[in-house]
Coordinates of C-alpha atoms (C1' of nucleotides) in Angstrom, one line a residue:
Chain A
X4 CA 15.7 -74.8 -29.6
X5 CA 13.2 -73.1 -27.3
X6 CA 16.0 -72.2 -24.3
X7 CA 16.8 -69.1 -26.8
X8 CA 13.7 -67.9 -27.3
X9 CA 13.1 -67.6 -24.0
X10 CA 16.2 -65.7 -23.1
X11 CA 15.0 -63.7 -25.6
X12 CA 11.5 -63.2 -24.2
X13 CA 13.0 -62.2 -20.8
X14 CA 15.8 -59.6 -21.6
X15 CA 12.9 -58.0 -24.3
X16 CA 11.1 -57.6 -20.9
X17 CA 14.3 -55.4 -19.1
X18 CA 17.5 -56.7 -20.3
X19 CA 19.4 -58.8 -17.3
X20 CA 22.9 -60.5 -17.3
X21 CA 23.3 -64.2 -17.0
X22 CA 23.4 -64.4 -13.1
X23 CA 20.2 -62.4 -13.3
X24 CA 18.6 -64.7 -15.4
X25 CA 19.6 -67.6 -13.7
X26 CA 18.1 -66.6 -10.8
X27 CA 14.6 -66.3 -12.8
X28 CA 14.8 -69.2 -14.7
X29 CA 14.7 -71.0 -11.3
X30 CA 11.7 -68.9 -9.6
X31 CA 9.2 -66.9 -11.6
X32 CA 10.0 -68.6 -15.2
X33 CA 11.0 -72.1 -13.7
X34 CA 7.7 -72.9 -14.3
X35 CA 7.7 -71.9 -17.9
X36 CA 11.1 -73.0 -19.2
X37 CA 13.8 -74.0 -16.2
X38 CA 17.3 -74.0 -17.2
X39 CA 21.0 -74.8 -15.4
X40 CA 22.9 -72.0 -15.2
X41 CA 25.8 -73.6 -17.7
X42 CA 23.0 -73.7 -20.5
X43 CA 22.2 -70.5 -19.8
X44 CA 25.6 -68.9 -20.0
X45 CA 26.3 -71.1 -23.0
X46 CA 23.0 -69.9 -24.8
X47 CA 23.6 -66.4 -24.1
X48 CA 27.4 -66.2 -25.6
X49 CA 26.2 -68.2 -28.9
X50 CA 23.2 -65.4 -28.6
X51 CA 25.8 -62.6 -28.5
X52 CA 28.3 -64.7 -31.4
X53 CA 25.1 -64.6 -33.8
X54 CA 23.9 -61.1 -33.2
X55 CA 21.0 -61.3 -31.4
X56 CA 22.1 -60.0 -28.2
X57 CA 24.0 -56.7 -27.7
X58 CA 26.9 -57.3 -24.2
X59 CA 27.9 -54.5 -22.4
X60 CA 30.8 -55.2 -19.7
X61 CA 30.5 -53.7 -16.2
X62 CA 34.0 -54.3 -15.1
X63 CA 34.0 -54.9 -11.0
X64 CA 36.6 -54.6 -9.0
X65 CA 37.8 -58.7 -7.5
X66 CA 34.9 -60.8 -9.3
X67 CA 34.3 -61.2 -13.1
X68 CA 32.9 -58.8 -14.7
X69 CA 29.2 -58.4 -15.1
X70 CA 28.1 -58.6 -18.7
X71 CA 24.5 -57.1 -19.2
X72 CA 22.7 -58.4 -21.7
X73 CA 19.9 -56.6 -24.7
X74 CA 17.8 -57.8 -27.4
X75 CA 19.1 -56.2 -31.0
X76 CA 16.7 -55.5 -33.6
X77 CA 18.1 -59.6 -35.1
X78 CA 17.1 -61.1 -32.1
X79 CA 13.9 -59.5 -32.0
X80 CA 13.1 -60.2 -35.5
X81 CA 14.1 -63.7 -35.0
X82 CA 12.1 -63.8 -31.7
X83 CA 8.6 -62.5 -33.7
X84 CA 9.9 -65.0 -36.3
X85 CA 9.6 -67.9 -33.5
X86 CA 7.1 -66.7 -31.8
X87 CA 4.7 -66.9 -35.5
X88 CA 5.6 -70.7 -35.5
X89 CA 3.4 -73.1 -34.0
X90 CA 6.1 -75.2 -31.8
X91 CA 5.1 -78.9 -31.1
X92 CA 4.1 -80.0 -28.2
X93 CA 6.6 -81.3 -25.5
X94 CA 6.7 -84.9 -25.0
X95 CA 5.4 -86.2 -21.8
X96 CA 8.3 -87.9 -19.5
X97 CA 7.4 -88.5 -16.2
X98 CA 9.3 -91.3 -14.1
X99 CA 6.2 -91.6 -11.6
X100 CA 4.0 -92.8 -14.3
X101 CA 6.4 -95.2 -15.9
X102 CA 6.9 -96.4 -11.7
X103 CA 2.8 -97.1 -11.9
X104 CA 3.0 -98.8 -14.7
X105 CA 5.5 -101.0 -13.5
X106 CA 2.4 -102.0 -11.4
X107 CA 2.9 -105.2 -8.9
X108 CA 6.9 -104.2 -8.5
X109 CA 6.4 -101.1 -6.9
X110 CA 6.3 -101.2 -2.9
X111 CA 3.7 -99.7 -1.3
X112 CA 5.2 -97.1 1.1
X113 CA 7.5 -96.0 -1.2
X114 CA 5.0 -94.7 -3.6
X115 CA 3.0 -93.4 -0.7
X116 CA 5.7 -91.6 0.3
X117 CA 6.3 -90.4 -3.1
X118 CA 2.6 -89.3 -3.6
X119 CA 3.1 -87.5 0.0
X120 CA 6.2 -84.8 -1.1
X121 CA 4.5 -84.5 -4.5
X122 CA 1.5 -83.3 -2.5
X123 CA 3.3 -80.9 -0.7
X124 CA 5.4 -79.8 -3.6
X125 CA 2.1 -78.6 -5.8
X126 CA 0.6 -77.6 -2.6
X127 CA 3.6 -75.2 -1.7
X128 CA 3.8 -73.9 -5.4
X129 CA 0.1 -73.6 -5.8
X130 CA 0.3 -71.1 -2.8
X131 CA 3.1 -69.4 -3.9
X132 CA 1.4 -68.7 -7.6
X133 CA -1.9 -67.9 -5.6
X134 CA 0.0 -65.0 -4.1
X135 CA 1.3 -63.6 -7.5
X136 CA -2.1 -64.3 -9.0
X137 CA -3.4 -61.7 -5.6
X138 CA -0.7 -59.8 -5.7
X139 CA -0.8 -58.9 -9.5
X140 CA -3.8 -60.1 -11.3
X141 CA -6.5 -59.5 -9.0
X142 CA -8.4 -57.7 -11.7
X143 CA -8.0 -59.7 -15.5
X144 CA -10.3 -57.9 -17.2
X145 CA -8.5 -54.4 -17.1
X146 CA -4.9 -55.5 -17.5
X147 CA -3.3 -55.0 -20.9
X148 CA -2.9 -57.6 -23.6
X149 CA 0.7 -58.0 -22.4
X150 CA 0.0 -58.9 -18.9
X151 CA -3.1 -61.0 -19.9
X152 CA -0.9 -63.2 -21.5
X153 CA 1.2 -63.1 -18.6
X154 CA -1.2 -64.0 -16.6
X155 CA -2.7 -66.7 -19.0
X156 CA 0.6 -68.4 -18.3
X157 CA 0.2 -68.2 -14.5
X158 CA -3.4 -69.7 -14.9
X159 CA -1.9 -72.5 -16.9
X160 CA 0.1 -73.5 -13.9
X161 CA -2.4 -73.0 -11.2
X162 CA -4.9 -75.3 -13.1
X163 CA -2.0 -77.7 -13.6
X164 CA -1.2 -78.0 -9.8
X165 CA -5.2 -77.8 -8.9
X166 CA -5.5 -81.3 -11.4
X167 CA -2.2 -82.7 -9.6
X168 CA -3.9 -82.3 -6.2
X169 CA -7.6 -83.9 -7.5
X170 CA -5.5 -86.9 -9.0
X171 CA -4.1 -87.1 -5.8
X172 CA -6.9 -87.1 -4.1
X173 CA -8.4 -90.3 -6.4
X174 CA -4.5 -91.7 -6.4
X175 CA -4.8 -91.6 -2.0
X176 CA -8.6 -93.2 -1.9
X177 CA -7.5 -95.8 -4.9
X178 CA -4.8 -97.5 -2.7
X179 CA -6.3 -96.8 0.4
X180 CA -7.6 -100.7 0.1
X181 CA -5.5 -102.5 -2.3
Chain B
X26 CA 18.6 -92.3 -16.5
X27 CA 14.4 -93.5 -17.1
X28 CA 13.9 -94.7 -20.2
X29 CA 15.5 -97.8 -19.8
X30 CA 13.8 -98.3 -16.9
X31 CA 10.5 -97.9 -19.4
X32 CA 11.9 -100.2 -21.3
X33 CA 12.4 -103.1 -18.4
X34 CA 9.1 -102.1 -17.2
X35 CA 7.3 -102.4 -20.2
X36 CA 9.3 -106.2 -20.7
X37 CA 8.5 -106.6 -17.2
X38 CA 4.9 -107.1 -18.3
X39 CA 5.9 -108.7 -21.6
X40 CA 8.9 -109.9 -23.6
X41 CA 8.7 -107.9 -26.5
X42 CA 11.3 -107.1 -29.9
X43 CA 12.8 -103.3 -30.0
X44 CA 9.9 -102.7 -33.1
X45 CA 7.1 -104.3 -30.7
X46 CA 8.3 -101.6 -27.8
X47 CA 8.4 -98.6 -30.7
X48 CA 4.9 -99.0 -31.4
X49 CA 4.2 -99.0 -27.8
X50 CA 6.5 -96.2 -27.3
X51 CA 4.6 -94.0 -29.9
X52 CA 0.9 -95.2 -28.6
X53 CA -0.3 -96.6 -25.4
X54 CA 2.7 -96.0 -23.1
X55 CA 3.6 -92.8 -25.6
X56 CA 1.8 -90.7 -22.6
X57 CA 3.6 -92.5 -19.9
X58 CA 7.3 -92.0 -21.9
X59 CA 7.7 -91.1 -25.0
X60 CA 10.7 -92.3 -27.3
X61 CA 12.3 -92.8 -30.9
X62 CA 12.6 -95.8 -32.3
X63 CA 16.7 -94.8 -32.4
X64 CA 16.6 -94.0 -28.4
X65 CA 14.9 -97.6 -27.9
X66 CA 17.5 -99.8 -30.2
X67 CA 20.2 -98.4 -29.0
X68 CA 19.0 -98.5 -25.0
X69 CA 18.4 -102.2 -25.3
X70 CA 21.9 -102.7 -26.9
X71 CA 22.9 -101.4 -23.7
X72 CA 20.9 -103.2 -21.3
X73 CA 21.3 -106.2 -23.1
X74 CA 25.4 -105.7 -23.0
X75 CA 25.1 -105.0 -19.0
X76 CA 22.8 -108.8 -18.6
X77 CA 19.8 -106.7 -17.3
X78 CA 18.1 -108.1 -20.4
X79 CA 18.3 -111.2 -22.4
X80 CA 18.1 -112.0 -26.1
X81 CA 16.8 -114.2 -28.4
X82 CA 16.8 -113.7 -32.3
X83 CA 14.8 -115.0 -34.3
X84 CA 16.0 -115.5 -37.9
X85 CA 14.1 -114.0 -40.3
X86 CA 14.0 -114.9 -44.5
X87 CA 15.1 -111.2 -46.1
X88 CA 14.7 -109.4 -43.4
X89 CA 16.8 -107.9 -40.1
X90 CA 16.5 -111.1 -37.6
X91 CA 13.9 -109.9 -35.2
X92 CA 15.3 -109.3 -31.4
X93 CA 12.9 -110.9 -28.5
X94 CA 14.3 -109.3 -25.3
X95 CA 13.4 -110.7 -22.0
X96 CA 14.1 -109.1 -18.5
X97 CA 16.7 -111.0 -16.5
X98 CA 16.9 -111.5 -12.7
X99 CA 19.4 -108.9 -12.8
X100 CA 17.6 -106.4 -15.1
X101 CA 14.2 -107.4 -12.2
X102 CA 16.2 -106.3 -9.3
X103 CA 17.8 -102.9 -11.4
X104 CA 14.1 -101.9 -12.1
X105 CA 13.0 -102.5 -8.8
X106 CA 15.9 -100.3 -7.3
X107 CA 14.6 -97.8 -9.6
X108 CA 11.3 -97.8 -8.3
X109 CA 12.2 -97.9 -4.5
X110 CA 14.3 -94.3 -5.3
X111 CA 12.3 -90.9 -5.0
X112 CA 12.4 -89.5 -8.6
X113 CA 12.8 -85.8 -9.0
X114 CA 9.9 -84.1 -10.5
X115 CA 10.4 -83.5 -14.2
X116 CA 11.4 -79.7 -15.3
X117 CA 8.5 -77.6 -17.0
X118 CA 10.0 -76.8 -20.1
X119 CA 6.3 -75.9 -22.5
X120 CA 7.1 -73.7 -25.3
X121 CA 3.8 -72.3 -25.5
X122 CA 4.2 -70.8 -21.7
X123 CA 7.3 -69.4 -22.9
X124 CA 5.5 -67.8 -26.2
X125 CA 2.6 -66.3 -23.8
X126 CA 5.1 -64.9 -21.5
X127 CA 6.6 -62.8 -25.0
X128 CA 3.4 -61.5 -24.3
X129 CA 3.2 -58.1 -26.8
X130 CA 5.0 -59.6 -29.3
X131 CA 2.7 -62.3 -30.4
X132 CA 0.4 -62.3 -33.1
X133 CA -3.4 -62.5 -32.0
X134 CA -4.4 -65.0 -34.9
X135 CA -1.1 -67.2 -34.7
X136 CA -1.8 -67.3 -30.8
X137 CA -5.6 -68.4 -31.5
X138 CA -4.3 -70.7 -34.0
X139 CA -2.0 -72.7 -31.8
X140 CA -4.5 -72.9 -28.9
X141 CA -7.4 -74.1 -31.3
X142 CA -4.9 -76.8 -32.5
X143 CA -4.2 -77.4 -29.0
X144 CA -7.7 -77.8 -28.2
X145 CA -8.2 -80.5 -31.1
X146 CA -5.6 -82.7 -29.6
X147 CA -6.2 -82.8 -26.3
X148 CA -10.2 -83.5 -27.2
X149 CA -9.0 -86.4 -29.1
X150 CA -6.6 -87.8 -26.6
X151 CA -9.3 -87.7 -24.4
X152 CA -11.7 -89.2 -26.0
X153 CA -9.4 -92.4 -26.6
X154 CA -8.2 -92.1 -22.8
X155 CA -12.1 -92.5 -21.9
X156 CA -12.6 -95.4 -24.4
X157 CA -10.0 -97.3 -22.7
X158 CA -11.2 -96.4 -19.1
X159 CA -14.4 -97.7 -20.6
X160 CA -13.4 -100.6 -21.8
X161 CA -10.8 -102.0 -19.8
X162 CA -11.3 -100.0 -15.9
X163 CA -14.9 -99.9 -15.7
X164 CA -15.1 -101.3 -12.4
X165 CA -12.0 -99.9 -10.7
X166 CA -12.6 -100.8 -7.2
X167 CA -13.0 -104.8 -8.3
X168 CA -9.4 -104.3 -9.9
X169 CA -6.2 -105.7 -8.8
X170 CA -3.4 -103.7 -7.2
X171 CA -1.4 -103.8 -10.3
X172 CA -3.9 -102.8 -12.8
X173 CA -5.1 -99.9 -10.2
X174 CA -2.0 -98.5 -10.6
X175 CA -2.0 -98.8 -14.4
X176 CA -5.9 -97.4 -14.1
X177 CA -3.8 -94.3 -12.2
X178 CA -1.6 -93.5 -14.9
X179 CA -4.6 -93.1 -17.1
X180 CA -6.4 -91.4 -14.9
X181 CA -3.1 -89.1 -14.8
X182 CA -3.7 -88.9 -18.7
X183 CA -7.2 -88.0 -18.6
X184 CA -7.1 -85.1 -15.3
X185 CA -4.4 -83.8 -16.9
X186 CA -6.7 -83.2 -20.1
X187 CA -9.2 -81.8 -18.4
X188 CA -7.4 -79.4 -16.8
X189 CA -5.9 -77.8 -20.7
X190 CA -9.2 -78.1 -21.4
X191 CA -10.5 -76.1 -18.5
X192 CA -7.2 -73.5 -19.0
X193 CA -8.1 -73.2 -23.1
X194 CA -11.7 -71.9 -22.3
X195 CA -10.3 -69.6 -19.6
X196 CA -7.7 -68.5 -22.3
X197 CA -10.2 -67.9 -25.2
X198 CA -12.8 -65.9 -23.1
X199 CA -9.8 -63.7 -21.8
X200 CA -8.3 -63.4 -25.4
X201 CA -11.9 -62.5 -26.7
X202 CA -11.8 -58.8 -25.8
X203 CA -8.2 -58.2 -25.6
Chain C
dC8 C1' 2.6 -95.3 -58.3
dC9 C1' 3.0 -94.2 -53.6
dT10 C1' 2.7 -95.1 -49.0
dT11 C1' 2.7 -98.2 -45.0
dA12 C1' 4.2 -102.1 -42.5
dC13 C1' 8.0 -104.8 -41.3
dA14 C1' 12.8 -104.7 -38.6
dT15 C1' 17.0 -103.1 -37.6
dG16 C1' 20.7 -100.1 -37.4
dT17 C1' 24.9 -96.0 -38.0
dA18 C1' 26.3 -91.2 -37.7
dA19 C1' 26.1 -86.7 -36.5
dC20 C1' 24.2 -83.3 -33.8
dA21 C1' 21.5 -80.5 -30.2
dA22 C1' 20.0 -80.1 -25.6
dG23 C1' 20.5 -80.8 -20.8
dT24 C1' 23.2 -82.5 -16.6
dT25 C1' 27.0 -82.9 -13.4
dA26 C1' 31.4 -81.9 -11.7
dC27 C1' 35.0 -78.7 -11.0
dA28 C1' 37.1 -74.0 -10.7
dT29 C1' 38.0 -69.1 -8.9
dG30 C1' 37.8 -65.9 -4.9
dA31 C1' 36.1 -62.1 -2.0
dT32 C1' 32.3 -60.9 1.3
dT33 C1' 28.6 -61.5 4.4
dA34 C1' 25.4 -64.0 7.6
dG35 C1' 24.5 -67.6 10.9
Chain D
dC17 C1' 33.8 -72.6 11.0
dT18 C1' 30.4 -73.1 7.4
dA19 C1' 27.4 -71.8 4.1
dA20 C1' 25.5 -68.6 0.9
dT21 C1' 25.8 -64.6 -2.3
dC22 C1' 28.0 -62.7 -6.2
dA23 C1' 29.5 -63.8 -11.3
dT24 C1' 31.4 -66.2 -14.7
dG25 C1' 33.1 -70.1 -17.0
dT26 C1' 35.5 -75.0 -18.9
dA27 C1' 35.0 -80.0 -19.6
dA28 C1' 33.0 -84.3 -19.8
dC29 C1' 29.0 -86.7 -20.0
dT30 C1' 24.1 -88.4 -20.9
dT31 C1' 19.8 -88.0 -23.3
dG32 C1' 17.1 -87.0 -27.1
dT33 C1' 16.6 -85.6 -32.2
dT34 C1' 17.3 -85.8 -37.2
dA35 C1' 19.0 -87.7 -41.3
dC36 C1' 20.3 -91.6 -43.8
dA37 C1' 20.4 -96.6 -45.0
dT38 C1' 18.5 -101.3 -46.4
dG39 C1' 15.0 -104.1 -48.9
dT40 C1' 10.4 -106.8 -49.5
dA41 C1' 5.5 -107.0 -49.7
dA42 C1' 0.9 -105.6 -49.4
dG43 C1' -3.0 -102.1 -50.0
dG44 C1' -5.2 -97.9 -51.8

DNA sequence: CCTTACATGTAACAAGTTACATGATTAG
DNA sequence: CTAATCATGTAACTTGTTACATGTAAGG
């Protein structure tokens, strides 16, 4: 149920059309909520069938037409209603800890291998959110509470990746001599 | 697709019945992969129906039978398939990221709310997480490879703690003079 | 008296994934 | 010649959630 609310949270920010959110939902808010362009699409028409989003058509000349997207005064309502509600907390579901507890069946260079890209993967992103953090945020204590939050969430992720790369480091010099 | 291979994996160590595995599900291996008792009975049905596990019942006096399930040879070589494959990284998908990136439109004492509940959890996970690194992984470098690995996924547990814990003080000193 | 443990399941639904479809334009 | 960008969608499938069902016995 939280797909919504997020599509809700990003065209409150500057309303967008499906392609446009799609593209997000893959970079900057990937790491928030990600999202297959199909769901979104599907989310947003249901959105728009309930009142919650207001659809403007561009028509273009040879491709579909563009459908721009808003936030009514429902959807924000039902957004602050969300937002108000403590949401539990997601389940944790990660094939690479159900592959070490498998233990004595895993082979050994596979899972180095495996530890290897994931290395590269948080050390890539943890660049890349290092940049925004430059970028934007260089000074926390005189943005608004808007882009404190903001930047709370952004925080959230570099600490994440920064506790990938130390378990990493003990995952590395655990198996070093097994 | 890796819930069943939870399943063999956790059989792998120890024939269990489907009630057995929901405990287990909901506790120890509940931070490894989490499932419903509903998800497990019907995934053993299946794996059961397919000969990757096999099945003895054991009659019961007013009561549902009760189901031992053991891996078979061919359930052995699915898992370890399985394991030998690169998994892709599991999506983000945190409601609370998505309720700090609302940013303006969330209430102050909801917000503090959730992360103080937030806080309380993870404190208390932790604390169990260290009791069983106390009890069972004192010694890690004396361990065998396969509970090393299984000491891994705990330590994944317990970095992963710290590192909320570390992002909730960060989040309450910034929220302080918002 | 009410809840929890025991032990399994059916049914219906919501959420998320994968495959396929269209069709022009631009960049390598 | 191939792939990517633009822009939306349908259809079929898998995974995960929620509600409901059965029926005894023990513990607070």
């Amino acid at each position: 149920m939280a797909l919504r609310y997020a599509l809700l949270a990003a065209l409150h920010e500057e309303p967008a059309t499906g392609y446009d959110l799609n593209q997000r939902f893959g970079r900057r808010q990937g790491f928030v909520w990600s999202a297959s362009h199909q769901q979104i699409y599907r989310e947003l028409g249901r959105l728009h069938e309930e009142g919650l989003l207001s659809m403007e058509a561009e028509p273009q000349a040879e491709r579909p037409d563009r459908k721009r997207y808003a936030v009514t005064p429902a959807g924000e309502a039902a957004l602050r209603d969300w937002l108000a509600t403590p949401q539990p907390r997601p389940a944790t579901r990660d094939p690479l800890l159900v592959k070490l507890f498998a233990g004595d069946l895993v082979d050994d260079e596979a899972l180095r291998g495996e530890l290897a890209t994931l290395r590269r993967a948080w050390e890539e992103r943890l660049a890349a959110y290092r940049e925004v953090e430059a970028t934007w945020f260089s000074d926390p204590e005189t943005l608004s509470r808007h882009y404190r939050l903001q930047y709370l969430a952004l925080r959230r992720g570099i600490t994440a990746g920064q506790a990938w790369l130390h378990w990493l480091d003990e995952a590395e010099a655990l198996l070093q001599d097994a």
